[in-house]
PDB file of C-alpha atoms in Angstrom:
ATOM      1  CA  MET A   1     -13.454  16.566  -5.114  1.00  0.00           C
ATOM      2  CA  SER A   2     -10.007  15.752  -3.772  1.00  0.00           C
ATOM      3  CA  GLY A   3     -10.040  14.516  -0.209  1.00  0.00           C
ATOM      4  CA  GLN A   4     -13.281  12.519  -0.253  1.00  0.00           C
ATOM      5  CA  THR A   5     -12.960   9.217   1.387  1.00  0.00           C
ATOM      6  CA  GLN A   6     -13.128   6.226  -0.883  1.00  0.00           C
ATOM      7  CA  GLU A   7     -13.651   2.393  -0.673  1.00  0.00           C
ATOM      8  CA  ALA A   8     -10.791   0.200  -1.738  1.00  0.00           C
ATOM      9  CA  ALA A   9     -12.787  -1.057  -4.713  1.00  0.00           C
ATOM     10  CA  ALA A  10     -12.696   2.465  -6.190  1.00  0.00           C
ATOM     11  CA  PHE A  11      -9.010   1.848  -7.067  1.00  0.00           C
ATOM     12  CA  THR A  12      -9.309  -1.620  -8.496  1.00  0.00           C
ATOM     13  CA  GLY A  13      -7.466  -1.689 -11.902  1.00  0.00           C
ATOM     14  CA  LEU A  14      -5.320   1.376 -11.106  1.00  0.00           C
ATOM     15  CA  ILE A  15      -1.624   1.088 -10.689  1.00  0.00           C
ATOM     16  CA  ASP A  16       0.359   2.075  -7.621  1.00  0.00           C
ATOM     17  CA  LEU A  17       2.705   4.551  -9.413  1.00  0.00           C
ATOM     18  CA  ALA A  18       4.951   4.789  -6.356  1.00  0.00           C
ATOM     19  CA  ALA A  19       5.488   1.079  -5.913  1.00  0.00           C
ATOM     20  CA  GLU A  20       9.054   0.129  -5.122  1.00  0.00           C
ATOM     21  CA  MET A  21       8.945  -2.660  -7.706  1.00  0.00           C
ATOM     22  CA  LEU A  22       8.134  -0.065 -10.338  1.00  0.00           C
ATOM     23  CA  GLY A  23      11.094   2.058  -9.417  1.00  0.00           C
ATOM     24  CA  GLY A  24       9.450   4.346  -6.843  1.00  0.00           C
ATOM     25  CA  GLN A  25      11.934   5.863  -4.391  1.00  0.00           C
ATOM     26  CA  ALA A  26      11.682   7.836  -1.113  1.00  0.00           C
ATOM     27  CA  LEU A  27      14.212  10.547  -1.703  1.00  0.00           C
ATOM     28  CA  ASP A  28      14.105  12.702   1.406  1.00  0.00           C
ATOM     29  CA  ALA A  29      12.274  13.215   4.639  1.00  0.00           C
ATOM     30  CA  SER A  30      12.261  15.773   7.493  1.00  0.00           C
ATOM     31  CA  ASP A  31      12.843  13.000  10.062  1.00  0.00           C
ATOM     32  CA  GLU A  32      12.942   9.128  10.235  1.00  0.00           C
ATOM     33  CA  PHE A  33      14.092   8.681  13.829  1.00  0.00           C
ATOM     34  CA  PHE A  34      12.144   5.509  14.605  1.00  0.00           C
ATOM     35  CA  ALA A  35      11.639   3.875  11.144  1.00  0.00           C
ATOM     36  CA  PRO A  36      13.039   4.664   7.600  1.00  0.00           C
ATOM     37  CA  LYS A  37      11.082   6.342   4.799  1.00  0.00           C
ATOM     38  CA  GLU A  38      11.824   3.531   2.431  1.00  0.00           C
ATOM     39  CA  ASN A  39       9.339   1.288   4.185  1.00  0.00           C
ATOM     40  CA  LEU A  40       6.473   3.490   2.778  1.00  0.00           C
ATOM     41  CA  LEU A  41       6.811   1.920  -0.686  1.00  0.00           C
ATOM     42  CA  LYS A  42       7.418  -1.762   0.139  1.00  0.00           C
ATOM     43  CA  PRO A  43       4.798  -4.419  -0.649  1.00  0.00           C
ATOM     44  CA  GLY A  44       2.014  -5.508   1.701  1.00  0.00           C
ATOM     45  CA  ARG A  45       0.693  -3.483   4.631  1.00  0.00           C
ATOM     46  CA  GLY A  46       3.578  -4.015   6.995  1.00  0.00           C
ATOM     47  CA  ARG A  47       3.903  -6.404   9.868  1.00  0.00           C
ATOM     48  CA  PHE A  48       3.930  -6.001  13.669  1.00  0.00           C
ATOM     49  CA  GLU A  49       6.552  -7.607  15.887  1.00  0.00           C
ATOM     50  CA  PRO A  50       5.439  -7.008  19.491  1.00  0.00           C
ATOM     51  CA  ASP A  51       8.748  -7.932  21.148  1.00  0.00           C
ATOM     52  CA  VAL A  52      11.240  -6.323  18.772  1.00  0.00           C
ATOM     53  CA  TYR A  53      13.017  -3.121  19.803  1.00  0.00           C
ATOM     54  CA  THR A  54      15.964  -1.148  18.547  1.00  0.00           C
ATOM     55  CA  ASP A  55      18.280   1.283  20.330  1.00  0.00           C
ATOM     56  CA  ARG A  56      15.879   3.995  19.348  1.00  0.00           C
ATOM     57  CA  GLY A  57      12.706   2.394  20.540  1.00  0.00           C
ATOM     58  CA  LYS A  58       9.988   0.096  19.208  1.00  0.00           C
ATOM     59  CA  TRP A  59      10.720  -1.460  15.756  1.00  0.00           C
ATOM     60  CA  MET A  60       7.945  -0.571  13.361  1.00  0.00           C
ATOM     61  CA  ASP A  61       7.428  -1.586   9.767  1.00  0.00           C
ATOM     62  CA  GLY A  62       6.723   1.865   8.185  1.00  0.00           C
ATOM     63  CA  TRP A  63       7.990   5.436   8.433  1.00  0.00           C
ATOM     64  CA  GLU A  64       7.932   6.970  11.864  1.00  0.00           C
ATOM     65  CA  THR A  65       9.250  10.276  12.934  1.00  0.00           C
ATOM     66  CA  ARG A  66      10.119  11.393  16.495  1.00  0.00           C
ATOM     67  CA  ARG A  67       7.640  13.359  18.732  1.00  0.00           C
ATOM     68  CA  ARG A  68       7.506  16.862  17.666  1.00  0.00           C
ATOM     69  CA  ARG A  69       8.042  19.449  20.421  1.00  0.00           C
ATOM     70  CA  SER A  70       7.804  22.523  18.298  1.00  0.00           C
ATOM     71  CA  PRO A  71       5.300  23.906  15.655  1.00  0.00           C
ATOM     72  CA  GLY A  72       5.433  22.437  12.180  1.00  0.00           C
ATOM     73  CA  LEU A  73       4.964  19.065  10.418  1.00  0.00           C
ATOM     74  CA  ASP A  74       6.888  16.194   8.967  1.00  0.00           C
ATOM     75  CA  TRP A  75       7.173  15.269   5.384  1.00  0.00           C
ATOM     76  CA  CYS A  76       8.603  12.680   2.877  1.00  0.00           C
ATOM     77  CA  VAL A  77       9.393  13.332  -0.784  1.00  0.00           C
ATOM     78  CA  ILE A  78       8.880  10.450  -3.208  1.00  0.00           C
ATOM     79  CA  ARG A  79       9.780  10.026  -6.830  1.00  0.00           C
ATOM     80  CA  LEU A  80       7.154   7.946  -8.632  1.00  0.00           C
ATOM     81  CA  GLY A  81       8.335   4.799 -10.385  1.00  0.00           C
ATOM     82  CA  LEU A  82       6.307   5.786 -13.404  1.00  0.00           C
ATOM     83  CA  PRO A  83       4.960   9.356 -14.062  1.00  0.00           C
ATOM     84  CA  GLY A  84       1.208   9.515 -14.182  1.00  0.00           C
ATOM     85  CA  VAL A  85      -2.122  11.102 -13.380  1.00  0.00           C
ATOM     86  CA  ILE A  86      -3.066  10.357  -9.757  1.00  0.00           C
ATOM     87  CA  ARG A  87      -6.547   9.187  -9.051  1.00  0.00           C
ATOM     88  CA  GLY A  88      -6.360   8.315  -5.425  1.00  0.00           C
ATOM     89  CA  VAL A  89      -4.054   7.550  -2.416  1.00  0.00           C
ATOM     90  CA  ASP A  90      -4.003   5.099   0.461  1.00  0.00           C
ATOM     91  CA  ILE A  91      -2.236   6.464   3.560  1.00  0.00           C
ATOM     92  CA  ASP A  92      -2.087   3.252   5.482  1.00  0.00           C
ATOM     93  CA  THR A  93      -1.508   3.524   9.269  1.00  0.00           C
ATOM     94  CA  ASN A  94      -1.590  -0.290   9.831  1.00  0.00           C
ATOM     95  CA  HIS A  95      -0.207  -1.106  13.284  1.00  0.00           C
ATOM     96  CA  PHE A  96       0.252   2.526  14.161  1.00  0.00           C
ATOM     97  CA  LEU A  97      -1.939   2.972  17.094  1.00  0.00           C
ATOM     98  CA  GLY A  98      -1.352   5.841  19.460  1.00  0.00           C
ATOM     99  CA  ASN A  99       1.543   6.964  17.268  1.00  0.00           C
ATOM    100  CA  ASN A 100      -0.210   7.742  13.943  1.00  0.00           C
ATOM    101  CA  PRO A 101      -0.457  11.299  12.498  1.00  0.00           C
ATOM    102  CA  SER A 102      -3.666  13.088  13.197  1.00  0.00           C
ATOM    103  CA  TYR A 103      -3.738  14.585   9.627  1.00  0.00           C
ATOM    104  CA  ALA A 104      -2.063  14.347   6.263  1.00  0.00           C
ATOM    105  CA  SER A 105      -1.939  16.208   2.966  1.00  0.00           C
ATOM    106  CA  ILE A 106      -0.129  15.553  -0.371  1.00  0.00           C
ATOM    107  CA  ASP A 107       1.654  17.844  -2.835  1.00  0.00           C
ATOM    108  CA  ALA A 108       2.895  16.972  -6.317  1.00  0.00           C
ATOM    109  CA  LYS A 109       5.266  18.352  -8.809  1.00  0.00           C
ATOM    110  CA  ASN A 110       6.677  17.653 -12.286  1.00  0.00           C
ATOM    111  CA  GLY A 111      10.432  17.200 -12.506  1.00  0.00           C
ATOM    112  CA  GLU A 112      13.140  17.951  -9.993  1.00  0.00           C
ATOM    113  CA  SER A 113      12.764  21.680 -10.341  1.00  0.00           C
ATOM    114  CA  GLY A 114       8.973  21.928 -10.594  1.00  0.00           C
ATOM    115  CA  ASP A 115       6.878  23.860  -8.111  1.00  0.00           C
ATOM    116  CA  TRP A 116       4.887  21.888  -5.496  1.00  0.00           C
ATOM    117  CA  VAL A 117       1.002  21.874  -6.061  1.00  0.00           C
ATOM    118  CA  GLU A 118      -1.432  20.638  -3.464  1.00  0.00           C
ATOM    119  CA  ILE A 119      -3.438  17.697  -4.833  1.00  0.00           C
ATOM    120  CA  LEU A 120      -4.822  16.408  -1.512  1.00  0.00           C
ATOM    121  CA  PRO A 121      -5.830  18.948   1.152  1.00  0.00           C
ATOM    122  CA  ARG A 122      -5.355  18.311   4.848  1.00  0.00           C
ATOM    123  CA  VAL A 123      -7.452  15.251   5.736  1.00  0.00           C
ATOM    124  CA  PRO A 124      -7.936  13.319   9.038  1.00  0.00           C
ATOM    125  CA  LEU A 125      -6.294   9.878   9.391  1.00  0.00           C
ATOM    126  CA  ARG A 126      -7.611   6.955  11.364  1.00  0.00           C
ATOM    127  CA  PRO A 127      -5.232   4.847  13.393  1.00  0.00           C
ATOM    128  CA  GLY A 128      -4.411   1.318  12.227  1.00  0.00           C
ATOM    129  CA  ALA A 129      -6.355   1.640   8.965  1.00  0.00           C
ATOM    130  CA  GLN A 130      -6.299   2.212   5.275  1.00  0.00           C
ATOM    131  CA  ASN A 131      -7.076   5.822   4.761  1.00  0.00           C
ATOM    132  CA  LEU A 132      -8.194   6.071   1.080  1.00  0.00           C
ATOM    133  CA  PHE A 133      -8.816   9.368  -0.620  1.00  0.00           C
ATOM    134  CA  GLY A 134      -9.778  10.382  -4.131  1.00  0.00           C
ATOM    135  CA  VAL A 135      -7.699  12.893  -6.059  1.00  0.00           C
ATOM    136  CA  MET A 136      -9.332  15.134  -8.692  1.00  0.00           C
ATOM    137  CA  ASN A 137      -6.442  16.449 -10.820  1.00  0.00           C
ATOM    138  CA  GLN A 138      -5.735  15.739 -14.433  1.00  0.00           C
ATOM    139  CA  THR A 139      -2.034  16.614 -14.485  1.00  0.00           C
ATOM    140  CA  ALA A 140       0.712  14.021 -14.812  1.00  0.00           C
ATOM    141  CA  TRP A 141       3.138  14.147 -12.037  1.00  0.00           C
ATOM    142  CA  THR A 142       6.644  12.729 -11.328  1.00  0.00           C
ATOM    143  CA  HIS A 143       7.096  13.382  -7.583  1.00  0.00           C
ATOM    144  CA  ILE A 144       4.851  13.733  -4.595  1.00  0.00           C
ATOM    145  CA  ARG A 145       5.370  14.990  -1.013  1.00  0.00           C
ATOM    146  CA  LEU A 146       3.483  13.344   1.928  1.00  0.00           C
ATOM    147  CA  ASN A 147       2.907  15.803   4.754  1.00  0.00           C
ATOM    148  CA  ILE A 148       1.911  14.518   8.227  1.00  0.00           C
ATOM    149  CA  TYR A 149       0.666  16.600  11.034  1.00  0.00           C
ATOM    150  CA  PRO A 150       2.265  16.973  13.424  1.00  0.00           C
ATOM    151  CA  ASP A 151       4.371  13.767  13.518  1.00  0.00           C
ATOM    152  CA  GLY A 152       4.033  10.016  13.876  1.00  0.00           C
ATOM    153  CA  GLY A 153       4.101   6.902  11.745  1.00  0.00           C
ATOM    154  CA  VAL A 154       2.607   5.555   8.434  1.00  0.00           C
ATOM    155  CA  ALA A 155       3.032   2.032   7.420  1.00  0.00           C
ATOM    156  CA  ARG A 156       2.558   2.276   3.650  1.00  0.00           C
ATOM    157  CA  LEU A 157       1.694   4.843   0.943  1.00  0.00           C
ATOM    158  CA  ARG A 158      -0.017   3.876  -2.244  1.00  0.00           C
ATOM    159  CA  VAL A 159      -0.404   6.324  -5.057  1.00  0.00           C
ATOM    160  CA  TYR A 160      -3.063   4.983  -7.479  1.00  0.00           C
ATOM    161  CA  GLY A 161      -3.389   6.350 -11.030  1.00  0.00           C
ATOM    162  CA  ASP A 162      -2.816   6.041 -14.837  1.00  0.00           C
ATOM    163  CA  VAL A 163       0.611   5.956 -16.280  1.00  0.00           C
ATOM    164  CA  ALA A 164       1.475   8.966 -18.558  1.00  0.00           C
ATOM    165  CA  VAL A 165       3.683   8.103 -21.586  1.00  0.00           C
ATOM    166  CA  ASP A 166       5.808  10.614 -23.440  1.00  0.00           C
ATOM    167  CA  TRP A 167       5.354   9.145 -26.924  1.00  0.00           C
ATOM    168  CA  ARG A 168       7.962  11.581 -28.338  1.00  0.00           C
ATOM    169  CA  VAL A 169      10.729   9.524 -26.721  1.00  0.00           C
ATOM    170  CA  LEU A 170      10.596   5.949 -27.909  1.00  0.00           C
ATOM    171  CA  PRO A 171      13.283   3.311 -28.560  1.00  0.00           C
ATOM    172  CA  ASP A 172      14.066   2.373 -32.143  1.00  0.00           C
ATOM    173  CA  GLU A 173      13.225  -1.281 -31.640  1.00  0.00           C
ATOM    174  CA  ASP A 174       9.817  -2.843 -31.017  1.00  0.00           C
ATOM    175  CA  ILE A 175       8.167  -1.905 -27.719  1.00  0.00           C
ATOM    176  CA  ASP A 176       5.958  -3.942 -25.448  1.00  0.00           C
ATOM    177  CA  LEU A 177       2.679  -2.317 -26.274  1.00  0.00           C
ATOM    178  CA  ALA A 178       1.014  -4.100 -23.346  1.00  0.00           C
ATOM    179  CA  CYS A 179       3.445  -3.024 -20.599  1.00  0.00           C
ATOM    180  CA  LEU A 180       2.436  -0.513 -17.961  1.00  0.00           C
ATOM    181  CA  ARG A 181       5.497   1.528 -18.982  1.00  0.00           C
ATOM    182  CA  TYR A 182       3.910   2.315 -22.280  1.00  0.00           C
ATOM    183  CA  GLY A 183       0.410   2.813 -21.136  1.00  0.00           C
ATOM    184  CA  GLY A 184      -0.916  -0.679 -21.271  1.00  0.00           C
ATOM    185  CA  LYS A 185      -3.883  -1.457 -18.993  1.00  0.00           C
ATOM    186  CA  ALA A 186      -5.568  -4.594 -17.708  1.00  0.00           C
ATOM    187  CA  VAL A 187      -9.110  -3.558 -18.144  1.00  0.00           C
ATOM    188  CA  ALA A 188     -10.994  -6.814 -17.325  1.00  0.00           C
ATOM    189  CA  CYS A 189     -10.542 -10.437 -16.307  1.00  0.00           C
ATOM    190  CA  SER A 190     -12.587 -13.534 -15.464  1.00  0.00           C
ATOM    191  CA  ASP A 191     -10.943 -13.978 -12.025  1.00  0.00           C
ATOM    192  CA  ARG A 192      -8.266 -12.388  -9.741  1.00  0.00           C
ATOM    193  CA  PHE A 193      -8.634 -14.631  -6.753  1.00  0.00           C
ATOM    194  CA  PHE A 194      -4.993 -15.305  -5.907  1.00  0.00           C
ATOM    195  CA  SER A 195      -3.282 -12.255  -7.485  1.00  0.00           C
ATOM    196  CA  PRO A 196      -4.218  -9.172  -9.497  1.00  0.00           C
ATOM    197  CA  VAL A 197      -4.448  -9.348 -13.344  1.00  0.00           C
ATOM    198  CA  GLU A 198      -2.352  -6.054 -13.530  1.00  0.00           C
ATOM    199  CA  ASN A 199       0.762  -8.124 -12.594  1.00  0.00           C
ATOM    200  CA  LEU A 200       0.727  -9.601 -16.136  1.00  0.00           C
ATOM    201  CA  ILE A 201       2.001  -6.351 -17.624  1.00  0.00           C
ATOM    202  CA  LEU A 202       4.410  -5.082 -14.924  1.00  0.00           C
ATOM    203  CA  PRO A 203       7.955  -4.182 -16.116  1.00  0.00           C
ATOM    204  CA  GLY A 204      10.668  -6.601 -15.388  1.00  0.00           C
ATOM    205  CA  GLU A 205      10.508 -10.268 -14.333  1.00  0.00           C
ATOM    206  CA  ALA A 206       8.346 -11.678 -11.596  1.00  0.00           C
ATOM    207  CA  HIS A 207      10.401 -12.525  -8.548  1.00  0.00           C
ATOM    208  CA  HIS A 208       7.902 -15.184  -7.167  1.00  0.00           C
ATOM    209  CA  MET A 209       4.534 -16.636  -8.078  1.00  0.00           C
ATOM    210  CA  GLY A 210       2.701 -13.827  -6.154  1.00  0.00           C
ATOM    211  CA  GLU A 211       3.932 -11.334  -8.714  1.00  0.00           C
ATOM    212  CA  GLY A 212       2.043 -12.969 -11.503  1.00  0.00           C
ATOM    213  CA  TRP A 213      -1.733 -13.435 -12.318  1.00  0.00           C
ATOM    214  CA  GLU A 214      -3.356 -16.613 -10.951  1.00  0.00           C
ATOM    215  CA  THR A 215      -6.931 -17.577 -10.982  1.00  0.00           C
ATOM    216  CA  ARG A 216      -8.715 -20.019  -8.669  1.00  0.00           C
ATOM    217  CA  ARG A 217      -9.236 -23.653  -9.503  1.00  0.00           C
ATOM    218  CA  ARG A 218     -12.151 -24.025 -12.083  1.00  0.00           C
ATOM    219  CA  ARG A 219     -14.655 -26.787 -11.053  1.00  0.00           C
ATOM    220  CA  GLY A 220     -17.054 -26.326 -13.989  1.00  0.00           C
ATOM    221  CA  PRO A 221     -16.886 -25.707 -17.692  1.00  0.00           C
ATOM    222  CA  GLY A 222     -15.284 -22.725 -19.228  1.00  0.00           C
ATOM    223  CA  TYR A 223     -11.917 -20.944 -19.042  1.00  0.00           C
ATOM    224  CA  ASP A 224     -10.227 -17.885 -17.601  1.00  0.00           C
ATOM    225  CA  TRP A 225      -9.206 -14.851 -19.529  1.00  0.00           C
ATOM    226  CA  ALA A 226      -7.713 -11.293 -19.209  1.00  0.00           C
ATOM    227  CA  ILE A 227      -8.267  -8.267 -21.543  1.00  0.00           C
ATOM    228  CA  ILE A 228      -5.400  -5.855 -21.973  1.00  0.00           C
ATOM    229  CA  GLN A 229      -5.794  -2.439 -23.596  1.00  0.00           C
ATOM    230  CA  LEU A 230      -2.554  -1.673 -25.496  1.00  0.00           C
ATOM    231  CA  GLY A 231      -0.973   1.653 -24.864  1.00  0.00           C
ATOM    232  CA  ARG A 232      -1.271   2.462 -28.459  1.00  0.00           C
ATOM    233  CA  ALA A 233      -2.715   0.483 -31.423  1.00  0.00           C
ATOM    234  CA  GLY A 234       0.052  -1.554 -32.939  1.00  0.00           C
ATOM    235  CA  GLN A 235       1.210  -4.240 -35.343  1.00  0.00           C
ATOM    236  CA  LEU A 236       2.403  -7.265 -33.396  1.00  0.00           C
ATOM    237  CA  HIS A 237       5.732  -8.971 -34.146  1.00  0.00           C
ATOM    238  CA  ARG A 238       6.448 -11.026 -31.011  1.00  0.00           C
ATOM    239  CA  ILE A 239       4.340 -12.501 -28.226  1.00  0.00           C
ATOM    240  CA  GLU A 240       5.662 -13.867 -24.923  1.00  0.00           C
ATOM    241  CA  ILE A 241       3.608 -15.847 -22.487  1.00  0.00           C
ATOM    242  CA  ASN A 242       5.738 -16.592 -19.376  1.00  0.00           C
ATOM    243  CA  THR A 243       4.637 -19.151 -16.850  1.00  0.00           C
ATOM    244  CA  ARG A 244       7.795 -18.517 -14.670  1.00  0.00           C
ATOM    245  CA  HIS A 245       7.293 -19.733 -11.034  1.00  0.00           C
ATOM    246  CA  PHE A 246       4.020 -21.499 -11.937  1.00  0.00           C
ATOM    247  CA  LYS A 247       4.903 -25.244 -11.747  1.00  0.00           C
ATOM    248  CA  GLY A 248       1.896 -27.182 -10.397  1.00  0.00           C
ATOM    249  CA  ASN A 249      -0.673 -24.466 -11.332  1.00  0.00           C
ATOM    250  CA  TYR A 250       0.194 -23.316 -14.827  1.00  0.00           C
ATOM    251  CA  PRO A 251      -2.556 -23.303 -17.549  1.00  0.00           C
ATOM    252  CA  ASP A 252      -2.921 -26.436 -19.708  1.00  0.00           C
ATOM    253  CA  LEU A 253      -3.389 -24.305 -22.807  1.00  0.00           C
ATOM    254  CA  CYS A 254      -3.296 -20.624 -23.776  1.00  0.00           C
ATOM    255  CA  SER A 255      -4.462 -18.646 -26.721  1.00  0.00           C
ATOM    256  CA  LEU A 256      -4.440 -14.958 -27.585  1.00  0.00           C
ATOM    257  CA  ASP A 257      -7.036 -12.836 -29.449  1.00  0.00           C
ATOM    258  CA  GLY A 258      -7.012  -9.333 -30.585  1.00  0.00           C
ATOM    259  CA  CYS A 259      -9.587  -6.588 -31.690  1.00  0.00           C
ATOM    260  CA  VAL A 260      -9.741  -2.992 -32.791  1.00  0.00           C
ATOM    261  CA  ALA A 261     -12.122  -1.245 -30.385  1.00  0.00           C
ATOM    262  CA  PRO A 262     -10.679   2.178 -29.444  1.00  0.00           C
ATOM    263  CA  ASP A 263     -14.047   3.614 -28.393  1.00  0.00           C
ATOM    264  CA  GLU A 264     -15.791   0.367 -27.158  1.00  0.00           C
ATOM    265  CA  PRO A 265     -16.973   0.266 -23.575  1.00  0.00           C
ATOM    266  CA  VAL A 266     -15.047  -2.357 -21.534  1.00  0.00           C
ATOM    267  CA  ASP A 267     -18.183  -4.198 -20.618  1.00  0.00           C
ATOM    268  CA  SER A 268     -18.994  -4.945 -24.300  1.00  0.00           C
ATOM    269  CA  LEU A 269     -15.539  -6.571 -24.742  1.00  0.00           C
ATOM    270  CA  THR A 270     -16.500  -9.159 -22.154  1.00  0.00           C
ATOM    271  CA  TRP A 271     -19.644 -10.237 -23.853  1.00  0.00           C
ATOM    272  CA  PRO A 272     -19.599 -13.754 -25.299  1.00  0.00           C
ATOM    273  CA  GLU A 273     -20.831 -12.570 -28.694  1.00  0.00           C
ATOM    274  CA  PHE A 274     -18.050  -9.948 -29.067  1.00  0.00           C
ATOM    275  CA  GLU A 275     -15.949 -10.846 -32.043  1.00  0.00           C
ATOM    276  CA  TRP A 276     -12.259 -11.341 -31.426  1.00  0.00           C
ATOM    277  CA  VAL A 277      -9.514 -12.088 -34.078  1.00  0.00           C
ATOM    278  CA  ASN A 278      -7.249 -15.062 -33.228  1.00  0.00           C
ATOM    279  CA  ILE A 279      -3.533 -14.058 -32.840  1.00  0.00           C
ATOM    280  CA  ILE A 280      -2.162 -17.321 -31.353  1.00  0.00           C
ATOM    281  CA  PRO A 281      -4.212 -20.528 -31.466  1.00  0.00           C
ATOM    282  CA  LYS A 282      -4.615 -22.803 -28.504  1.00  0.00           C
ATOM    283  CA  THR A 283      -1.132 -23.920 -27.557  1.00  0.00           C
ATOM    284  CA  SER A 284       0.114 -26.314 -24.806  1.00  0.00           C
ATOM    285  CA  MET A 285       1.894 -24.596 -21.949  1.00  0.00           C
ATOM    286  CA  LYS A 286       4.915 -25.834 -19.944  1.00  0.00           C
ATOM    287  CA  PRO A 287       5.663 -25.095 -16.351  1.00  0.00           C
ATOM    288  CA  ASP A 288       8.018 -22.360 -15.361  1.00  0.00           C
ATOM    289  CA  HIS A 289       8.761 -21.557 -19.028  1.00  0.00           C
ATOM    290  CA  LEU A 290       8.967 -18.591 -21.484  1.00  0.00           C
ATOM    291  CA  HIS A 291       6.775 -19.393 -24.472  1.00  0.00           C
ATOM    292  CA  VAL A 292       7.694 -17.284 -27.536  1.00  0.00           C
ATOM    293  CA  PHE A 293       5.621 -16.582 -30.617  1.00  0.00           C
ATOM    294  CA  GLU A 294       6.774 -14.829 -33.715  1.00  0.00           C
ATOM    295  CA  GLY A 295       6.781 -15.036 -37.469  1.00  0.00           C
ATOM    296  CA  GLU A 296       4.380 -17.715 -38.758  1.00  0.00           C
ATOM    297  CA  SER A 297       3.233 -18.704 -35.223  1.00  0.00           C
ATOM    298  CA  ILE A 298       1.337 -15.417 -35.074  1.00  0.00           C
ATOM    299  CA  SER A 299      -1.878 -15.969 -37.041  1.00  0.00           C
ATOM    300  CA  ASN A 300      -2.866 -12.318 -37.356  1.00  0.00           C
ATOM    301  CA  ALA A 301      -0.473  -9.351 -36.557  1.00  0.00           C
ATOM    302  CA  GLY A 302      -3.094  -6.634 -36.421  1.00  0.00           C
ATOM    303  CA  PRO A 303      -2.993  -3.734 -35.899  1.00  0.00           C
ATOM    304  CA  PHE A 304      -4.936  -4.252 -32.641  1.00  0.00           C
ATOM    305  CA  THR A 305      -5.996  -1.936 -29.760  1.00  0.00           C
ATOM    306  CA  HIS A 306      -6.719  -4.768 -27.269  1.00  0.00           C
ATOM    307  CA  VAL A 307      -5.587  -8.319 -26.741  1.00  0.00           C
ATOM    308  CA  LYS A 308      -7.302 -11.097 -24.788  1.00  0.00           C
ATOM    309  CA  LEU A 309      -5.268 -13.845 -23.114  1.00  0.00           C
ATOM    310  CA  ASN A 310      -7.219 -17.005 -22.685  1.00  0.00           C
ATOM    311  CA  VAL A 311      -6.012 -19.692 -20.172  1.00  0.00           C
ATOM    312  CA  PHE A 312      -7.583 -23.158 -20.227  1.00  0.00           C
ATOM    313  CA  PRO A 313      -9.024 -24.090 -17.931  1.00  0.00           C
ATOM    314  CA  ASP A 314      -7.367 -21.881 -15.242  1.00  0.00           C
ATOM    315  CA  GLY A 315      -3.971 -21.285 -13.638  1.00  0.00           C
ATOM    316  CA  GLY A 316      -1.216 -18.760 -13.433  1.00  0.00           C
ATOM    317  CA  VAL A 317       0.894 -16.656 -15.852  1.00  0.00           C
ATOM    318  CA  SER A 318       3.599 -14.417 -14.651  1.00  0.00           C
ATOM    319  CA  ARG A 319       3.965 -12.061 -17.644  1.00  0.00           C
ATOM    320  CA  LEU A 320       2.450 -11.318 -21.006  1.00  0.00           C
ATOM    321  CA  ARG A 321       4.511  -9.349 -23.488  1.00  0.00           C
ATOM    322  CA  VAL A 322       3.161  -8.019 -26.742  1.00  0.00           C
ATOM    323  CA  TYR A 323       6.011  -6.579 -28.798  1.00  0.00           C
ATOM    324  CA  GLY A 324       5.311  -4.457 -31.910  1.00  0.00           C
ATOM    325  CA  GLN A 325       5.329  -1.129 -33.591  1.00  0.00           C
ATOM    326  CA  ILE A 326       2.750   1.654 -33.152  1.00  0.00           C
ATOM    327  CA  ALA A 327       0.367   1.628 -36.087  1.00  0.00           C
ATOM    328  CA  GLN A 328       0.553   4.781 -38.179  1.00  0.00           C
ATOM    329  CA  GLY A 329      -2.269   7.344 -37.444  1.00  0.00           C
ATOM    330  CA  ARG A 330      -3.181   5.599 -34.207  1.00  0.00           C
TER     331      ARG A 330
END
């Protein structure tokens, strides 16, 4: 049921569809007297500067409206960076203590001219906290509207869900089948200590090391790995393993495997005995470098539904690109 409180772990593996780095944009707001709406979509949870003031009052890292002296509510309209099915939201009131909204609700719509539909009924908000709520709605949306009652401040808004791809509109050239934009999902990994594995398949380049995937230092035998479910099964033509920004902590070696397992539970893909087909054999990595594999350097082009990036023994990779064509009938 929409509106039920969730733990943060419930949203692990889901994408923040509204993230600024994915193109999310705060389009309009009823009021932003104390702090601008754009802050809602920025990375992190916001910071607090106890001695910083502006000519309008206390500087706050979030969206904050003036005190309401008449009936009503405040709202902010956001265009999602990627359209998708919303599974949950985090209405984070970090640092807003004594000036947080009492309640919030969320509406959604499809396209600029669509009708607003309530997807999260009015729920209470705690001050200075991540307020996480599940959303039970299977429709793909492009816009949301955050409503706060009656006024106040919210540090960040996260809109967790699954990307919805319009497969009728595709470029003529190969597409990155692993990319979030085309429905790729990071479904499992051995370790996500320093940064989330989902970063591997974000659109665009990583701006710094924190926007890649980095595992902890391995002190025993073994290696680290990440399993990506491709947006559609495809024939692979070009692979890119990018260690940009990773200079003293890049993997020594990498390899890539693939499989055809459209209906296989994710857990079974992680079993040691699961059979993977090698796509790229173990290859030495360079720091801060784009490694490109195509033609004869690809051992098996598929088609595949999943790929598994193996890093030996550990380290960081900023992006994995898997370019190819959708397999016929898949």
